[in-house]
PDB file of N, CA, C and O in Angstrom:
ATOM      1  N   MET J   1      -2.495  -6.366  36.866  1.00 51.00           N
ATOM      2  CA  MET J   1      -1.690  -6.408  35.673  1.00 51.00           C
ATOM      3  C   MET J   1      -0.380  -7.119  35.977  1.00 51.00           C
ATOM      4  O   MET J   1       0.155  -7.010  37.068  1.00 51.00           O
ATOM      5  N   SER J   2       0.113  -7.798  34.988  1.00 56.00           N
ATOM      6  CA  SER J   2       1.395  -8.462  35.185  1.00 56.00           C
ATOM      7  C   SER J   2       2.526  -7.510  34.812  1.00 56.00           C
ATOM      8  O   SER J   2       2.357  -6.559  34.068  1.00 56.00           O
ATOM      9  N   SER J   3       3.690  -7.797  35.335  1.00 63.00           N
ATOM     10  CA  SER J   3       4.828  -6.919  35.083  1.00 63.00           C
ATOM     11  C   SER J   3       5.759  -7.490  34.010  1.00 63.00           C
ATOM     12  O   SER J   3       6.956  -7.281  34.051  1.00 63.00           O
ATOM     13  N   THR J   4       5.192  -8.246  33.063  1.00 76.00           N
ATOM     14  CA  THR J   4       6.029  -8.791  31.994  1.00 76.00           C
ATOM     15  C   THR J   4       6.304  -7.715  30.961  1.00 76.00           C
ATOM     16  O   THR J   4       5.454  -6.868  30.691  1.00 76.00           O
ATOM     17  N   LYS J   5       7.488  -7.773  30.394  1.00 81.00           N
ATOM     18  CA  LYS J   5       7.875  -6.780  29.396  1.00 81.00           C
ATOM     19  C   LYS J   5       7.314  -7.183  28.033  1.00 81.00           C
ATOM     20  O   LYS J   5       7.319  -8.347  27.682  1.00 81.00           O
ATOM     21  N   SER J   6       6.834  -6.222  27.304  1.00 81.00           N
ATOM     22  CA  SER J   6       6.356  -6.500  25.957  1.00 81.00           C
ATOM     23  C   SER J   6       7.563  -6.545  25.012  1.00 81.00           C
ATOM     24  O   SER J   6       8.566  -5.882  25.246  1.00 81.00           O
ATOM     25  N   PRO J   7       7.454  -7.319  23.929  1.00 86.00           N
ATOM     26  CA  PRO J   7       8.586  -7.416  23.001  1.00 86.00           C
ATOM     27  C   PRO J   7       8.851  -6.081  22.310  1.00 86.00           C
ATOM     28  O   PRO J   7       7.942  -5.294  22.076  1.00 86.00           O
ATOM     29  N   GLN J   8      10.110  -5.842  22.003  1.00 88.00           N
ATOM     30  CA  GLN J   8      10.508  -4.609  21.319  1.00 88.00           C
ATOM     31  C   GLN J   8      10.024  -4.630  19.873  1.00 88.00           C
ATOM     32  O   GLN J   8      10.022  -5.664  19.231  1.00 88.00           O
ATOM     33  N   ARG J   9       9.616  -3.490  19.385  1.00 85.00           N
ATOM     34  CA  ARG J   9       9.217  -3.367  17.989  1.00 85.00           C
ATOM     35  C   ARG J   9      10.456  -3.204  17.121  1.00 85.00           C
ATOM     36  O   ARG J   9      11.461  -2.648  17.549  1.00 85.00           O
ATOM     37  N   GLU J  10      10.327  -3.665  15.869  1.00 87.00           N
ATOM     38  CA  GLU J  10      11.414  -3.443  14.925  1.00 87.00           C
ATOM     39  C   GLU J  10      11.346  -2.004  14.431  1.00 87.00           C
ATOM     40  O   GLU J  10      10.275  -1.421  14.315  1.00 87.00           O
ATOM     41  N   VAL J  11      12.498  -1.437  14.165  1.00 89.00           N
ATOM     42  CA  VAL J  11      12.576  -0.062  13.672  1.00 89.00           C
ATOM     43  C   VAL J  11      13.412  -0.032  12.399  1.00 89.00           C
ATOM     44  O   VAL J  11      14.169  -0.961  12.118  1.00 89.00           O
ATOM     45  N   PHE J  12      13.261   1.038  11.637  1.00 88.00           N
ATOM     46  CA  PHE J  12      14.064   1.206  10.438  1.00 88.00           C
ATOM     47  C   PHE J  12      15.503   1.502  10.839  1.00 88.00           C
ATOM     48  O   PHE J  12      15.759   2.187  11.843  1.00 88.00           O
ATOM     49  N   ALA J  13      16.439   1.033  10.023  1.00 92.00           N
ATOM     50  CA  ALA J  13      17.854   1.233  10.329  1.00 92.00           C
ATOM     51  C   ALA J  13      18.243   2.705  10.202  1.00 92.00           C
ATOM     52  O   ALA J  13      19.010   3.222  11.014  1.00 92.00           O
ATOM     53  N   THR J  14      17.721   3.369   9.184  1.00 94.00           N
ATOM     54  CA  THR J  14      18.040   4.778   8.975  1.00 94.00           C
ATOM     55  C   THR J  14      16.775   5.542   8.625  1.00 94.00           C
ATOM     56  O   THR J  14      15.748   4.958   8.266  1.00 94.00           O
ATOM     57  N   ARG J  15      16.877   6.840   8.714  1.00 95.00           N
ATOM     58  CA  ARG J  15      15.740   7.683   8.348  1.00 95.00           C
ATOM     59  C   ARG J  15      15.465   7.579   6.854  1.00 95.00           C
ATOM     60  O   ARG J  15      14.310   7.612   6.414  1.00 95.00           O
ATOM     61  N   GLY J  16      16.533   7.436   6.059  1.00 94.00           N
ATOM     62  CA  GLY J  16      16.375   7.301   4.612  1.00 94.00           C
ATOM     63  C   GLY J  16      15.590   6.059   4.239  1.00 94.00           C
ATOM     64  O   GLY J  16      14.791   6.070   3.302  1.00 94.00           O
ATOM     65  N   ALA J  17      15.806   4.964   4.972  1.00 93.00           N
ATOM     66  CA  ALA J  17      15.061   3.732   4.710  1.00 93.00           C
ATOM     67  C   ALA J  17      13.570   3.953   4.961  1.00 93.00           C
ATOM     68  O   ALA J  17      12.727   3.460   4.203  1.00 93.00           O
ATOM     69  N   PHE J  18      13.255   4.692   6.010  1.00 94.00           N
ATOM     70  CA  PHE J  18      11.854   5.000   6.296  1.00 94.00           C
ATOM     71  C   PHE J  18      11.241   5.849   5.194  1.00 94.00           C
ATOM     72  O   PHE J  18      10.116   5.596   4.747  1.00 94.00           O
ATOM     73  N   ILE J  19      11.981   6.849   4.720  1.00 94.00           N
ATOM     74  CA  ILE J  19      11.489   7.732   3.661  1.00 94.00           C
ATOM     75  C   ILE J  19      11.216   6.928   2.393  1.00 94.00           C
ATOM     76  O   ILE J  19      10.174   7.088   1.747  1.00 94.00           O
ATOM     77  N   PHE J  20      12.164   6.045   2.014  1.00 94.00           N
ATOM     78  CA  PHE J  20      11.969   5.228   0.823  1.00 94.00           C
ATOM     79  C   PHE J  20      10.766   4.302   0.968  1.00 94.00           C
ATOM     80  O   PHE J  20      10.004   4.102   0.022  1.00 94.00           O
ATOM     81  N   ALA J  21      10.561   3.739   2.146  1.00 92.00           N
ATOM     82  CA  ALA J  21       9.404   2.864   2.364  1.00 92.00           C
ATOM     83  C   ALA J  21       8.099   3.647   2.280  1.00 92.00           C
ATOM     84  O   ALA J  21       7.114   3.174   1.698  1.00 92.00           O
ATOM     85  N   ALA J  22       8.077   4.851   2.831  1.00 93.00           N
ATOM     86  CA  ALA J  22       6.871   5.674   2.784  1.00 93.00           C
ATOM     87  C   ALA J  22       6.545   6.093   1.349  1.00 93.00           C
ATOM     88  O   ALA J  22       5.387   6.045   0.918  1.00 93.00           O
ATOM     89  N   ILE J  23       7.566   6.481   0.593  1.00 92.00           N
ATOM     90  CA  ILE J  23       7.355   6.874  -0.802  1.00 92.00           C
ATOM     91  C   ILE J  23       6.882   5.672  -1.617  1.00 92.00           C
ATOM     92  O   ILE J  23       5.965   5.779  -2.433  1.00 92.00           O
ATOM     93  N   GLY J  24       7.490   4.517  -1.395  1.00 91.00           N
ATOM     94  CA  GLY J  24       7.083   3.307  -2.115  1.00 91.00           C
ATOM     95  C   GLY J  24       5.646   2.929  -1.831  1.00 91.00           C
ATOM     96  O   GLY J  24       4.908   2.523  -2.730  1.00 91.00           O
ATOM     97  N   SER J  25       5.221   3.086  -0.597  1.00 91.00           N
ATOM     98  CA  SER J  25       3.833   2.782  -0.247  1.00 91.00           C
ATOM     99  C   SER J  25       2.871   3.750  -0.931  1.00 91.00           C
ATOM    100  O   SER J  25       1.833   3.343  -1.451  1.00 91.00           O
ATOM    101  N   ALA J  26       3.226   5.024  -0.936  1.00 89.00           N
ATOM    102  CA  ALA J  26       2.362   6.024  -1.575  1.00 89.00           C
ATOM    103  C   ALA J  26       2.270   5.790  -3.073  1.00 89.00           C
ATOM    104  O   ALA J  26       1.185   5.884  -3.657  1.00 89.00           O
ATOM    105  N   VAL J  27       3.383   5.472  -3.706  1.00 88.00           N
ATOM    106  CA  VAL J  27       3.372   5.212  -5.148  1.00 88.00           C
ATOM    107  C   VAL J  27       2.548   3.971  -5.456  1.00 88.00           C
ATOM    108  O   VAL J  27       1.771   3.954  -6.407  1.00 88.00           O
ATOM    109  N   GLY J  28       2.681   2.942  -4.641  1.00 86.00           N
ATOM    110  CA  GLY J  28       1.912   1.720  -4.853  1.00 86.00           C
ATOM    111  C   GLY J  28       0.419   1.954  -4.733  1.00 86.00           C
ATOM    112  O   GLY J  28      -0.370   1.490  -5.569  1.00 86.00           O
ATOM    113  N   LEU J  29       0.005   2.707  -3.729  1.00 84.00           N
ATOM    114  CA  LEU J  29      -1.419   3.016  -3.579  1.00 84.00           C
ATOM    115  C   LEU J  29      -1.912   3.882  -4.727  1.00 84.00           C
ATOM    116  O   LEU J  29      -3.033   3.708  -5.212  1.00 84.00           O
ATOM    117  N   GLY J  30      -1.083   4.807  -5.181  1.00 83.00           N
ATOM    118  CA  GLY J  30      -1.457   5.640  -6.320  1.00 83.00           C
ATOM    119  C   GLY J  30      -1.638   4.822  -7.583  1.00 83.00           C
ATOM    120  O   GLY J  30      -2.535   5.078  -8.379  1.00 83.00           O
ATOM    121  N   ASN J  31      -0.780   3.822  -7.778  1.00 82.00           N
ATOM    122  CA  ASN J  31      -0.900   2.972  -8.964  1.00 82.00           C
ATOM    123  C   ASN J  31      -2.177   2.143  -8.920  1.00 82.00           C
ATOM    124  O   ASN J  31      -2.821   1.942  -9.950  1.00 82.00           O
ATOM    125  N   ILE J  32      -2.543   1.655  -7.756  1.00 80.00           N
ATOM    126  CA  ILE J  32      -3.797   0.898  -7.629  1.00 80.00           C
ATOM    127  C   ILE J  32      -4.977   1.808  -7.965  1.00 80.00           C
ATOM    128  O   ILE J  32      -5.884   1.429  -8.698  1.00 80.00           O
ATOM    129  N   TRP J  33      -4.973   3.037  -7.442  1.00 78.00           N
ATOM    130  CA  TRP J  33      -6.061   3.975  -7.714  1.00 78.00           C
ATOM    131  C   TRP J  33      -6.093   4.342  -9.193  1.00 78.00           C
ATOM    132  O   TRP J  33      -7.152   4.413  -9.811  1.00 78.00           O
ATOM    133  N   ARG J  34      -4.921   4.579  -9.794  1.00 77.00           N
ATOM    134  CA  ARG J  34      -4.862   4.946 -11.209  1.00 77.00           C
ATOM    135  C   ARG J  34      -5.369   3.807 -12.083  1.00 77.00           C
ATOM    136  O   ARG J  34      -6.079   4.031 -13.056  1.00 77.00           O
ATOM    137  N   PHE J  35      -5.028   2.571 -11.729  1.00 74.00           N
ATOM    138  CA  PHE J  35      -5.498   1.423 -12.495  1.00 74.00           C
ATOM    139  C   PHE J  35      -7.013   1.352 -12.475  1.00 74.00           C
ATOM    140  O   PHE J  35      -7.654   1.126 -13.496  1.00 74.00           O
ATOM    141  N   ARG J  36      -7.583   1.575 -11.325  1.00 71.00           N
ATOM    142  CA  ARG J  36      -9.041   1.507 -11.192  1.00 71.00           C
ATOM    143  C   ARG J  36      -9.723   2.579 -12.033  1.00 71.00           C
ATOM    144  O   ARG J  36     -10.697   2.308 -12.744  1.00 71.00           O
ATOM    145  N   THR J  37      -9.229   3.803 -11.964  1.00 71.00           N
ATOM    146  CA  THR J  37      -9.875   4.881 -12.719  1.00 71.00           C
ATOM    147  C   THR J  37      -9.625   4.744 -14.214  1.00 71.00           C
ATOM    148  O   THR J  37     -10.497   5.088 -15.015  1.00 71.00           O
ATOM    149  N   SER J  38      -8.467   4.237 -14.611  1.00 70.00           N
ATOM    150  CA  SER J  38      -8.223   4.069 -16.042  1.00 70.00           C
ATOM    151  C   SER J  38      -9.107   2.962 -16.613  1.00 70.00           C
ATOM    152  O   SER J  38      -9.498   3.014 -17.767  1.00 70.00           O
ATOM    153  N   ARG J  39      -9.449   1.977 -15.809  1.00 68.00           N
ATOM    154  CA  ARG J  39     -10.339   0.910 -16.275  1.00 68.00           C
ATOM    155  C   ARG J  39     -11.746   1.450 -16.492  1.00 68.00           C
ATOM    156  O   ARG J  39     -12.426   1.031 -17.412  1.00 68.00           O
ATOM    157  N   THR J  40     -12.181   2.361 -15.662  1.00 68.00           N
ATOM    158  CA  THR J  40     -13.541   2.876 -15.817  1.00 68.00           C
ATOM    159  C   THR J  40     -13.624   3.891 -16.949  1.00 68.00           C
ATOM    160  O   THR J  40     -14.653   3.984 -17.607  1.00 68.00           O
ATOM    161  N   THR J  41     -12.564   4.647 -17.195  1.00 66.00           N
ATOM    162  CA  THR J  41     -12.620   5.648 -18.263  1.00 66.00           C
ATOM    163  C   THR J  41     -12.444   5.033 -19.645  1.00 66.00           C
ATOM    164  O   THR J  41     -12.922   5.588 -20.623  1.00 66.00           O
ATOM    165  N   THR J  42     -11.764   3.871 -19.735  1.00 63.00           N
ATOM    166  CA  THR J  42     -11.588   3.237 -21.037  1.00 63.00           C
ATOM    167  C   THR J  42     -12.701   2.250 -21.341  1.00 63.00           C
ATOM    168  O   THR J  42     -12.706   1.644 -22.403  1.00 63.00           O
ATOM    169  N   ALA J  43     -13.628   2.075 -20.442  1.00 59.00           N
ATOM    170  CA  ALA J  43     -14.776   1.181 -20.598  1.00 59.00           C
ATOM    171  C   ALA J  43     -14.349  -0.248 -20.911  1.00 59.00           C
ATOM    172  O   ALA J  43     -14.936  -0.933 -21.727  1.00 59.00           O
ATOM    173  N   ALA J  44     -13.298  -0.705 -20.238  1.00 54.00           N
ATOM    174  CA  ALA J  44     -12.847  -2.086 -20.402  1.00 54.00           C
ATOM    175  C   ALA J  44     -13.845  -3.024 -19.746  1.00 54.00           C
ATOM    176  O   ALA J  44     -14.556  -2.660 -18.807  1.00 54.00           O
ATOM    177  N   ALA J  45     -13.891  -4.228 -20.235  1.00 53.00           N
ATOM    178  CA  ALA J  45     -14.807  -5.221 -19.675  1.00 53.00           C
ATOM    179  C   ALA J  45     -14.422  -5.515 -18.230  1.00 53.00           C
ATOM    180  O   ALA J  45     -13.257  -5.740 -17.936  1.00 53.00           O
ATOM    181  N   PRO J  46     -15.381  -5.514 -17.314  1.00 55.00           N
ATOM    182  CA  PRO J  46     -15.043  -5.722 -15.901  1.00 55.00           C
ATOM    183  C   PRO J  46     -14.481  -7.110 -15.608  1.00 55.00           C
ATOM    184  O   PRO J  46     -13.802  -7.294 -14.623  1.00 55.00           O
ATOM    185  N   SER J  47     -14.723  -8.076 -16.461  1.00 53.00           N
ATOM    186  CA  SER J  47     -14.230  -9.419 -16.186  1.00 53.00           C
ATOM    187  C   SER J  47     -12.888  -9.704 -16.857  1.00 53.00           C
ATOM    188  O   SER J  47     -12.428 -10.830 -16.831  1.00 53.00           O
ATOM    189  N   SER J  48     -12.274  -8.701 -17.467  1.00 54.00           N
ATOM    190  CA  SER J  48     -11.026  -8.942 -18.184  1.00 54.00           C
ATOM    191  C   SER J  48      -9.828  -9.079 -17.256  1.00 54.00           C
ATOM    192  O   SER J  48      -8.767  -9.492 -17.695  1.00 54.00           O
ATOM    193  N   SER J  49      -9.976  -8.731 -15.989  1.00 56.00           N
ATOM    194  CA  SER J  49      -8.870  -8.839 -15.064  1.00 56.00           C
ATOM    195  C   SER J  49      -9.383  -9.293 -13.700  1.00 56.00           C
ATOM    196  O   SER J  49     -10.381  -8.780 -13.213  1.00 56.00           O
ATOM    197  N   PRO J  50      -8.713 -10.257 -13.087  1.00 59.00           N
ATOM    198  CA  PRO J  50      -9.181 -10.714 -11.767  1.00 59.00           C
ATOM    199  C   PRO J  50      -9.053  -9.656 -10.699  1.00 59.00           C
ATOM    200  O   PRO J  50      -9.773  -9.688  -9.708  1.00 59.00           O
ATOM    201  N   ILE J  51      -8.168  -8.678 -10.868  1.00 59.00           N
ATOM    202  CA  ILE J  51      -8.022  -7.644  -9.855  1.00 59.00           C
ATOM    203  C   ILE J  51      -9.219  -6.705  -9.833  1.00 59.00           C
ATOM    204  O   ILE J  51      -9.504  -6.070  -8.821  1.00 59.00           O
ATOM    205  N   SER J  52      -9.966  -6.623 -10.923  1.00 55.00           N
ATOM    206  CA  SER J  52     -11.125  -5.741 -10.954  1.00 55.00           C
ATOM    207  C   SER J  52     -12.217  -6.204  -9.998  1.00 55.00           C
ATOM    208  O   SER J  52     -13.058  -5.411  -9.591  1.00 55.00           O
ATOM    209  N   SER J  53     -12.201  -7.465  -9.626  1.00 55.00           N
ATOM    210  CA  SER J  53     -13.208  -7.948  -8.687  1.00 55.00           C
ATOM    211  C   SER J  53     -12.977  -7.398  -7.285  1.00 55.00           C
ATOM    212  O   SER J  53     -13.877  -7.431  -6.455  1.00 55.00           O
ATOM    213  N   LEU J  54     -11.785  -6.879  -7.016  1.00 57.00           N
ATOM    214  CA  LEU J  54     -11.497  -6.296  -5.703  1.00 57.00           C
ATOM    215  C   LEU J  54     -12.149  -4.938  -5.529  1.00 57.00           C
ATOM    216  O   LEU J  54     -12.334  -4.468  -4.428  1.00 57.00           O
ATOM    217  N   PHE J  55     -12.485  -4.282  -6.637  1.00 53.00           N
ATOM    218  CA  PHE J  55     -13.035  -2.939  -6.555  1.00 53.00           C
ATOM    219  C   PHE J  55     -14.474  -3.000  -6.871  1.00 53.00           C
ATOM    220  O   PHE J  55     -15.223  -2.572  -7.415  1.00 53.00           O
TER     221      PHE J  55
END
C-alpha cells in the first residue's frame, strides 16, 4: 500500500446546516412519492407528464 494521504471530505459548516439539508432531502423525497401516488389515484393519463416515465 502507498502512504499517500487521501483528500479531506467537505463537511457542513454548522449542525443547523446539516439539519436543514436532511429535512430538505426528506421533504423532496416525500414530494416525489406523493406525486406518484396522486397520479395513480386520480387516474391521470400516464403520458401526460415526462416524469411519469421514471416510475
